[in-house]
PDB file of C-alpha atoms in Angstrom:
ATOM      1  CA  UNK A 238       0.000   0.000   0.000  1.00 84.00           C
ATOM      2  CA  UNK A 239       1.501   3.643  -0.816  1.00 92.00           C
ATOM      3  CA  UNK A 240      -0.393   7.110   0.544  1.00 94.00           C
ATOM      4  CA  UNK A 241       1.137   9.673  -1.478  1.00 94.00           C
ATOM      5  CA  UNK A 242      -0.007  13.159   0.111  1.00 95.00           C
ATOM      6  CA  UNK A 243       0.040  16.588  -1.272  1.00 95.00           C
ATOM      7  CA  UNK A 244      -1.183  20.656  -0.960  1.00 96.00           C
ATOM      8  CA  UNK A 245       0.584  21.283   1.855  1.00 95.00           C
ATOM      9  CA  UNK A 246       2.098  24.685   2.417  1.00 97.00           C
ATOM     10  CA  UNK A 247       2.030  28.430   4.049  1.00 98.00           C
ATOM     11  CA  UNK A 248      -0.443  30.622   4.579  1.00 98.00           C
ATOM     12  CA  UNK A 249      -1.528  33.062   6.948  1.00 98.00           C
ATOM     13  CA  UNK A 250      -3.809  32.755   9.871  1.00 98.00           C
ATOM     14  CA  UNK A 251      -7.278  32.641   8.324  1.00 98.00           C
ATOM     15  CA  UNK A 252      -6.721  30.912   5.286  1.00 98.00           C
ATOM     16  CA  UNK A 253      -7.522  28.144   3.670  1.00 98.00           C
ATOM     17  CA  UNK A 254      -5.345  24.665   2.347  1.00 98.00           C
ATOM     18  CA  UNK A 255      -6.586  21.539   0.828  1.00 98.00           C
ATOM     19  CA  UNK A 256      -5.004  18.398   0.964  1.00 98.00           C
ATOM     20  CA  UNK A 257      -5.186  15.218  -0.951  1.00 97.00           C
ATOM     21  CA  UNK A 258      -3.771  11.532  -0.513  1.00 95.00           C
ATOM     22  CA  UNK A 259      -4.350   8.763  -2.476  1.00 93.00           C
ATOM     23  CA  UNK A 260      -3.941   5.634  -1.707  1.00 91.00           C
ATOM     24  CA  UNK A 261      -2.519   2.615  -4.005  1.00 88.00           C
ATOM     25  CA  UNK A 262      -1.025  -0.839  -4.058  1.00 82.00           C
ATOM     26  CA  UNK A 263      -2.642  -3.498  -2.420  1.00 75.00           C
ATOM     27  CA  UNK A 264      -5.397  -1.612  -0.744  1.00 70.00           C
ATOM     28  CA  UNK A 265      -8.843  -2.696   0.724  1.00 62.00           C
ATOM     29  CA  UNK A 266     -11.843  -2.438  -1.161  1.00 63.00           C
ATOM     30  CA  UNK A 267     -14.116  -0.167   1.916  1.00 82.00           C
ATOM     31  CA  UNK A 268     -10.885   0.834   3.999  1.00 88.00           C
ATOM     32  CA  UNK A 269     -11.283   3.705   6.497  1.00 93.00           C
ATOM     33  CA  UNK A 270      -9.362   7.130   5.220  1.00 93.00           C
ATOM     34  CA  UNK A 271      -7.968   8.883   8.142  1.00 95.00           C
ATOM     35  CA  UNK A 272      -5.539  12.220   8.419  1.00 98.00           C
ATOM     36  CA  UNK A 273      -3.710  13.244  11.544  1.00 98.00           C
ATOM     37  CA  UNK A 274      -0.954  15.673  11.970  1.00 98.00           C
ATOM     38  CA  UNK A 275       2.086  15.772  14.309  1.00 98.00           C
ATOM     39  CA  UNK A 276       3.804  19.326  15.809  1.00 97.00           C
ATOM     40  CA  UNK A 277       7.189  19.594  17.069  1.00 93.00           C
ATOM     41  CA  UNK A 278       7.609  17.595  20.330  1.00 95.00           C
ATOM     42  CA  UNK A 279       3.760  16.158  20.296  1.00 97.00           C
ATOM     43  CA  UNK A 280       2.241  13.080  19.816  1.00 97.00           C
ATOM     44  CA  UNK A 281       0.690  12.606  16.058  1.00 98.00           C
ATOM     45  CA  UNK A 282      -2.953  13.093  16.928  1.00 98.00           C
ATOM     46  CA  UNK A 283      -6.354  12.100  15.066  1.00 98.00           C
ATOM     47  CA  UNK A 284      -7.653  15.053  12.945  1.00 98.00           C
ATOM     48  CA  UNK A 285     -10.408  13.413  10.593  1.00 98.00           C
ATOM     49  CA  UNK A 286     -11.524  10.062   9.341  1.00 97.00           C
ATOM     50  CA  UNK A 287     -14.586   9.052   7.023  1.00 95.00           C
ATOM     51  CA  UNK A 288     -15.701   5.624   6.080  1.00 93.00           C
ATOM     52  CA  UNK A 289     -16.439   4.143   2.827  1.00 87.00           C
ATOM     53  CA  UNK A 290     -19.904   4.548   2.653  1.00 85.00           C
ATOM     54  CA  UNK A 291     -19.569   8.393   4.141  1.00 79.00           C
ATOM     55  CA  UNK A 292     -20.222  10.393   7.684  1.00 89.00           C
ATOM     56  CA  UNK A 293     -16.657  11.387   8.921  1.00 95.00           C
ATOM     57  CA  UNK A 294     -15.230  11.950  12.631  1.00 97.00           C
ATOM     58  CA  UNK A 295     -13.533  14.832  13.529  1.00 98.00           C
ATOM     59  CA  UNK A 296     -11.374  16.201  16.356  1.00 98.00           C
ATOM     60  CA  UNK A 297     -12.866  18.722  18.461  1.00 98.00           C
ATOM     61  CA  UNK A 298     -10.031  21.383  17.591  1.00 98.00           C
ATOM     62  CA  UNK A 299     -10.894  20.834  14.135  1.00 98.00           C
ATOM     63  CA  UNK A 300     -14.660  20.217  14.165  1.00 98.00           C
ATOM     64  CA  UNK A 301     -16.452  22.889  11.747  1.00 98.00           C
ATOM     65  CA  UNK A 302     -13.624  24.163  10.018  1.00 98.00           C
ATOM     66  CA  UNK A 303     -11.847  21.367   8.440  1.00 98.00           C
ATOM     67  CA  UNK A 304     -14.023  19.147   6.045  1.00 98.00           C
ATOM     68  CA  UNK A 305     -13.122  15.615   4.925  1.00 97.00           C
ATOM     69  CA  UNK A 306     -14.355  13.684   1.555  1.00 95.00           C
ATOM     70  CA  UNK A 307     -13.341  11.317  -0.743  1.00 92.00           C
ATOM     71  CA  UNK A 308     -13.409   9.623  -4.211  1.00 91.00           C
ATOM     72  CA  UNK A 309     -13.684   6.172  -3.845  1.00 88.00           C
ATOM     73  CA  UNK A 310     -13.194   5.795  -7.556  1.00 88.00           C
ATOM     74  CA  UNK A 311      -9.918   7.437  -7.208  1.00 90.00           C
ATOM     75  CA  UNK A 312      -9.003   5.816  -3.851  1.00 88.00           C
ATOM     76  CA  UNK A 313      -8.271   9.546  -2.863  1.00 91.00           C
ATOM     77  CA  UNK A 314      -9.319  11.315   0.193  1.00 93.00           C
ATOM     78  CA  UNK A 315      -9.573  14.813   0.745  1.00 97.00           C
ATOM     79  CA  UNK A 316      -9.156  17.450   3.798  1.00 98.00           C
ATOM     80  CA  UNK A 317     -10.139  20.856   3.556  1.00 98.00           C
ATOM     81  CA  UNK A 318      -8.608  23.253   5.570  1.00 98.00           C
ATOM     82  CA  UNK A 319     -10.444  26.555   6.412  1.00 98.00           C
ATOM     83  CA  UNK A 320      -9.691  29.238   8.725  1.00 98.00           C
ATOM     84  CA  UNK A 321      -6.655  27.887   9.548  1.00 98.00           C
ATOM     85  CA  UNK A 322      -4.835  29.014  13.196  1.00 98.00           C
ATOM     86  CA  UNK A 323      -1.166  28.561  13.990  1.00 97.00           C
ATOM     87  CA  UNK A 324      -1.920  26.038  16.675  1.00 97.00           C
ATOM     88  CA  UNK A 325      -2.680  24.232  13.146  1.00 98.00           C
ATOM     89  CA  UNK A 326       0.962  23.894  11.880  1.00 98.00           C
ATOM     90  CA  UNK A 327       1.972  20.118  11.900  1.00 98.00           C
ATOM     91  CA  UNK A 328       3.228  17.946   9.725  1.00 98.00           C
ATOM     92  CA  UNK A 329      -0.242  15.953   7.887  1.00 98.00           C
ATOM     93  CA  UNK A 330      -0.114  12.522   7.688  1.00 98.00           C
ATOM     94  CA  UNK A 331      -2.952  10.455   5.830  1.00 97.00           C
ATOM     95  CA  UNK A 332      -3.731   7.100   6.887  1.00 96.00           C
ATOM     96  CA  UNK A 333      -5.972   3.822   5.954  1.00 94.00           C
ATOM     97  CA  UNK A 334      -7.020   0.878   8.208  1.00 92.00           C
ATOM     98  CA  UNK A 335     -10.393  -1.552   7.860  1.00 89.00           C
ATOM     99  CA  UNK A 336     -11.961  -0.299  10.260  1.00 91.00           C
ATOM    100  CA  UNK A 337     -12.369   2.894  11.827  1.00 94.00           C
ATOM    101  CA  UNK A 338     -10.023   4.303  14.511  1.00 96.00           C
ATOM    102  CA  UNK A 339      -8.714   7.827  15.991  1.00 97.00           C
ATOM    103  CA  UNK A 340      -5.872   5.970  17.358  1.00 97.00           C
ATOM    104  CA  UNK A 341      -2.276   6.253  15.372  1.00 97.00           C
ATOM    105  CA  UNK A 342      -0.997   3.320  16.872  1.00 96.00           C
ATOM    106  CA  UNK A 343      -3.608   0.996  15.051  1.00 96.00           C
ATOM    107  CA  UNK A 344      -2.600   2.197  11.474  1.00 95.00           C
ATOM    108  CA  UNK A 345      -0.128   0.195   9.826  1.00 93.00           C
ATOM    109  CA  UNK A 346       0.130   2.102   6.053  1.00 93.00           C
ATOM    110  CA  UNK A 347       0.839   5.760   6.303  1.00 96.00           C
ATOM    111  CA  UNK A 348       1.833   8.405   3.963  1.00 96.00           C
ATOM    112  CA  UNK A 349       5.252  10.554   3.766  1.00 96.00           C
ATOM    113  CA  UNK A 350       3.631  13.743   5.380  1.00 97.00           C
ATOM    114  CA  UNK A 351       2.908  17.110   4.197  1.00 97.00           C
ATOM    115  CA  UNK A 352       3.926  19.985   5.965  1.00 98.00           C
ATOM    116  CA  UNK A 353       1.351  22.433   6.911  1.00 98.00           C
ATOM    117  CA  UNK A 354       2.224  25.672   8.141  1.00 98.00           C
ATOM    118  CA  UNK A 355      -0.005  29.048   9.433  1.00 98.00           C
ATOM    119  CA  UNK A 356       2.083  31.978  10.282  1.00 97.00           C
ATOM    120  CA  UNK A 357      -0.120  34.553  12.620  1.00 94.00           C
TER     121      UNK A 357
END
């Protein structure tokens, strides 16, 4: 399985970034599509996930400004980013398991990261 993230990048407080990852290789058929993001000296924490069939989970910090989709036809999931803060700069990191978790320590196939960064 390879993630391959990208749209990562600076902008100011405010703003707005989207990010896509999409997922190939040996891959399951109604996976779960998570993102999480790491900061300098923190734990990677859950940011979004949304099942195959739809709905999504979100983090409370992120809940009504960040939006997550996908394209099942192109195994590619989506995170939109608005009004970003700097508490927001972390490195992005999408993610795919079977079944649904906000725990980073139950995904096995990650992607390379994408660094997202909000200046104030």
């Amino acid at each position: 399985v390879q993630l391959v993230e990208s749209g990562g990048g600076l902008v100011q407080a405010g703003g707005s970034l989207r990010l896509s990852c999409t997922a190939s290789g040996r891959i399951f058929s109604r996976h779960y599509m998570g993102w999480f993001r790491q900061a300098p000296g923190k734990e990677r924490e859950f940011v979004a996930g949304i099942p195959y069939s739809g709905g999504a989970d979100y983090a409370d910090s992120v809940r009504g400004r960040f939006t997550i989709s996908r394209d099942n036809a192109k195994n590619t999931e989506y995170l939109q980013m608005n009004s970003l803060k700097p508490e927001d700069t972390a490195v992005y990191y999408c993610a795919v398991r079977w079944v649904p978790s906000t725990l980073a320590t139950e995904y096995v196939y990650w992607g390379q990261g994408t660094q997202v960064t909000v200046s104030s």
